[in-house]
């Protein structure tokens, strides 16, 4: 199950009037960040990993006919490594970023 993000920090939303495909006339550009923490620990020669999915509702409410398409991007902006033994390693990856219209909330998810 996805971890729902309640608060986006530094949220910025730009609404641009456009003449787009499929009678689209608004382009919403939404930008922000959230702080998340994923902690993994192991002892000795043990290996530990973790994977999380995050979800957030963004933008104005739209009907299914008003929504044409969404594009998502994601990046890691903070990282911290502590106490890595010789020969050890740490890695962070974003496996996927997806955006679509959520029919339950009528918002971008």
PDB file of C-alpha atoms in Angstrom:
ATOM      1  CA  UNK A   1       0.000   0.000   0.000  1.00  0.00           C
ATOM      2  CA  UNK A   2       1.262   3.464  -0.861  1.00  0.00           C
ATOM      3  CA  UNK A   3       2.274   5.927   1.828  1.00  0.00           C
ATOM      4  CA  UNK A   4      -0.036   8.922   1.400  1.00  0.00           C
ATOM      5  CA  UNK A   5       1.712  12.281   1.582  1.00  0.00           C
ATOM      6  CA  UNK A   6      -0.521  14.823   3.332  1.00  0.00           C
ATOM      7  CA  UNK A   7       1.627  17.941   3.023  1.00  0.00           C
ATOM      8  CA  UNK A   8       3.717  19.076   0.072  1.00  0.00           C
ATOM      9  CA  UNK A   9       6.354  21.666   0.946  1.00  0.00           C
ATOM     10  CA  UNK A  10       7.108  24.645  -1.299  1.00  0.00           C
ATOM     11  CA  UNK A  11       4.045  23.826  -3.416  1.00  0.00           C
ATOM     12  CA  UNK A  12       3.881  25.897  -6.590  1.00  0.00           C
ATOM     13  CA  UNK A  13       1.127  25.642  -9.176  1.00  0.00           C
ATOM     14  CA  UNK A  14       1.082  27.387 -12.532  1.00  0.00           C
ATOM     15  CA  UNK A  15      -2.124  27.474 -14.628  1.00  0.00           C
ATOM     16  CA  UNK A  16      -1.447  28.331 -18.273  1.00  0.00           C
ATOM     17  CA  UNK A  17      -4.103  28.862 -20.952  1.00  0.00           C
ATOM     18  CA  UNK A  18      -3.231  26.752 -23.998  1.00  0.00           C
ATOM     19  CA  UNK A  19      -4.696  25.491 -27.252  1.00  0.00           C
ATOM     20  CA  UNK A  20      -3.818  21.853 -26.720  1.00  0.00           C
ATOM     21  CA  UNK A  21      -4.884  18.446 -27.975  1.00  0.00           C
ATOM     22  CA  UNK A  22      -8.419  17.070 -27.457  1.00  0.00           C
ATOM     23  CA  UNK A  23      -9.837  20.557 -26.734  1.00  0.00           C
ATOM     24  CA  UNK A  24      -7.529  21.027 -23.722  1.00  0.00           C
ATOM     25  CA  UNK A  25      -7.337  24.702 -22.742  1.00  0.00           C
ATOM     26  CA  UNK A  26      -5.411  24.599 -19.422  1.00  0.00           C
ATOM     27  CA  UNK A  27      -1.935  23.316 -18.633  1.00  0.00           C
ATOM     28  CA  UNK A  28      -1.210  22.865 -14.934  1.00  0.00           C
ATOM     29  CA  UNK A  29       2.428  22.743 -13.847  1.00  0.00           C
ATOM     30  CA  UNK A  30       2.743  21.632 -10.222  1.00  0.00           C
ATOM     31  CA  UNK A  31       5.999  21.505  -8.308  1.00  0.00           C
ATOM     32  CA  UNK A  32       6.875  20.738  -4.699  1.00  0.00           C
ATOM     33  CA  UNK A  33       8.736  18.417  -2.384  1.00  0.00           C
ATOM     34  CA  UNK A  34       8.125  16.183   0.586  1.00  0.00           C
ATOM     35  CA  UNK A  35      10.430  14.793   3.225  1.00  0.00           C
ATOM     36  CA  UNK A  36      10.363  11.039   3.583  1.00  0.00           C
ATOM     37  CA  UNK A  37      12.533   8.742   5.617  1.00  0.00           C
ATOM     38  CA  UNK A  38      13.509   5.191   4.771  1.00  0.00           C
ATOM     39  CA  UNK A  39      15.846   3.551   7.278  1.00  0.00           C
ATOM     40  CA  UNK A  40      17.545   0.231   6.671  1.00  0.00           C
ATOM     41  CA  UNK A  41      19.918  -1.458   9.085  1.00  0.00           C
ATOM     42  CA  UNK A  42      21.951  -4.619   9.080  1.00  0.00           C
ATOM     43  CA  UNK A  43      24.640  -6.146  11.269  1.00  0.00           C
ATOM     44  CA  UNK A  44      27.727  -8.089  10.302  1.00  0.00           C
ATOM     45  CA  UNK A  45      27.604  -9.477   6.784  1.00  0.00           C
ATOM     46  CA  UNK A  46      23.798  -9.276   6.582  1.00  0.00           C
ATOM     47  CA  UNK A  47      22.203  -7.465   3.674  1.00  0.00           C
ATOM     48  CA  UNK A  48      19.154  -5.231   4.071  1.00  0.00           C
ATOM     49  CA  UNK A  49      17.005  -3.409   1.534  1.00  0.00           C
ATOM     50  CA  UNK A  50      13.699  -1.619   1.452  1.00  0.00           C
ATOM     51  CA  UNK A  51      11.184  -0.324  -1.062  1.00  0.00           C
ATOM     52  CA  UNK A  52       8.377   2.194  -0.555  1.00  0.00           C
ATOM     53  CA  UNK A  53       5.657   3.712  -2.728  1.00  0.00           C
ATOM     54  CA  UNK A  54       4.499   7.275  -2.062  1.00  0.00           C
ATOM     55  CA  UNK A  55       1.236   8.835  -3.227  1.00  0.00           C
ATOM     56  CA  UNK A  56      -0.090  12.402  -3.181  1.00  0.00           C
ATOM     57  CA  UNK A  57      -3.211  14.165  -4.507  1.00  0.00           C
ATOM     58  CA  UNK A  58      -2.403  17.373  -6.397  1.00  0.00           C
ATOM     59  CA  UNK A  59      -4.018  20.154  -8.360  1.00  0.00           C
ATOM     60  CA  UNK A  60      -7.607  21.266  -8.804  1.00  0.00           C
ATOM     61  CA  UNK A  61     -10.576  18.904  -9.028  1.00  0.00           C
ATOM     62  CA  UNK A  62     -11.212  17.860 -12.624  1.00  0.00           C
ATOM     63  CA  UNK A  63     -13.839  15.722 -14.317  1.00  0.00           C
ATOM     64  CA  UNK A  64     -12.816  12.771 -16.454  1.00  0.00           C
ATOM     65  CA  UNK A  65     -13.538  14.836 -19.594  1.00  0.00           C
ATOM     66  CA  UNK A  66     -11.362  17.720 -18.348  1.00  0.00           C
ATOM     67  CA  UNK A  67      -8.339  15.476 -17.769  1.00  0.00           C
ATOM     68  CA  UNK A  68      -6.258  14.705 -20.874  1.00  0.00           C
ATOM     69  CA  UNK A  69      -2.804  13.568 -19.708  1.00  0.00           C
ATOM     70  CA  UNK A  70      -0.277  13.901 -16.891  1.00  0.00           C
ATOM     71  CA  UNK A  71       3.498  13.538 -16.714  1.00  0.00           C
ATOM     72  CA  UNK A  72       5.409  12.894 -13.471  1.00  0.00           C
ATOM     73  CA  UNK A  73       9.068  13.352 -12.590  1.00  0.00           C
ATOM     74  CA  UNK A  74      10.884  12.565  -9.357  1.00  0.00           C
ATOM     75  CA  UNK A  75      14.352  13.084  -7.948  1.00  0.00           C
ATOM     76  CA  UNK A  76      16.259  12.417  -4.748  1.00  0.00           C
ATOM     77  CA  UNK A  77      17.342  15.639  -3.087  1.00  0.00           C
ATOM     78  CA  UNK A  78      18.634  14.451   0.290  1.00  0.00           C
ATOM     79  CA  UNK A  79      20.731  11.447   1.226  1.00  0.00           C
ATOM     80  CA  UNK A  80      22.695  10.417   4.252  1.00  0.00           C
ATOM     81  CA  UNK A  81      25.103   7.535   4.743  1.00  0.00           C
ATOM     82  CA  UNK A  82      26.369   6.586   8.157  1.00  0.00           C
ATOM     83  CA  UNK A  83      28.890   4.037   9.353  1.00  0.00           C
ATOM     84  CA  UNK A  84      29.486   2.131   6.097  1.00  0.00           C
ATOM     85  CA  UNK A  85      32.203  -0.468   6.708  1.00  0.00           C
ATOM     86  CA  UNK A  86      35.059  -1.005   4.270  1.00  0.00           C
ATOM     87  CA  UNK A  87      33.669  -2.909   1.305  1.00  0.00           C
ATOM     88  CA  UNK A  88      30.108  -1.858   2.121  1.00  0.00           C
ATOM     89  CA  UNK A  89      27.902   0.288  -0.056  1.00  0.00           C
ATOM     90  CA  UNK A  90      24.652   2.205  -0.061  1.00  0.00           C
ATOM     91  CA  UNK A  91      22.439   3.062  -3.023  1.00  0.00           C
ATOM     92  CA  UNK A  92      19.174   4.914  -3.595  1.00  0.00           C
ATOM     93  CA  UNK A  93      17.026   4.506  -6.690  1.00  0.00           C
ATOM     94  CA  UNK A  94      13.755   5.906  -7.971  1.00  0.00           C
ATOM     95  CA  UNK A  95      12.213   3.016  -9.852  1.00  0.00           C
ATOM     96  CA  UNK A  96       9.194   4.803 -11.317  1.00  0.00           C
ATOM     97  CA  UNK A  97       7.201   8.033 -11.289  1.00  0.00           C
ATOM     98  CA  UNK A  98       3.598   7.944 -12.460  1.00  0.00           C
ATOM     99  CA  UNK A  99       0.774  10.485 -12.639  1.00  0.00           C
ATOM    100  CA  UNK A 100      -2.865   9.868 -13.483  1.00  0.00           C
ATOM    101  CA  UNK A 101      -6.351  11.122 -12.713  1.00  0.00           C
ATOM    102  CA  UNK A 102      -7.861   9.595  -9.558  1.00  0.00           C
ATOM    103  CA  UNK A 103     -11.582   8.980 -10.144  1.00  0.00           C
ATOM    104  CA  UNK A 104     -12.355   8.801  -6.410  1.00  0.00           C
ATOM    105  CA  UNK A 105     -11.001  12.278  -5.574  1.00  0.00           C
ATOM    106  CA  UNK A 106     -11.245  13.875  -9.059  1.00  0.00           C
ATOM    107  CA  UNK A 107      -7.644  15.036  -8.647  1.00  0.00           C
ATOM    108  CA  UNK A 108      -4.231  14.150  -9.975  1.00  0.00           C
ATOM    109  CA  UNK A 109      -2.571  11.251  -8.146  1.00  0.00           C
TER     110      UNK A 109
END
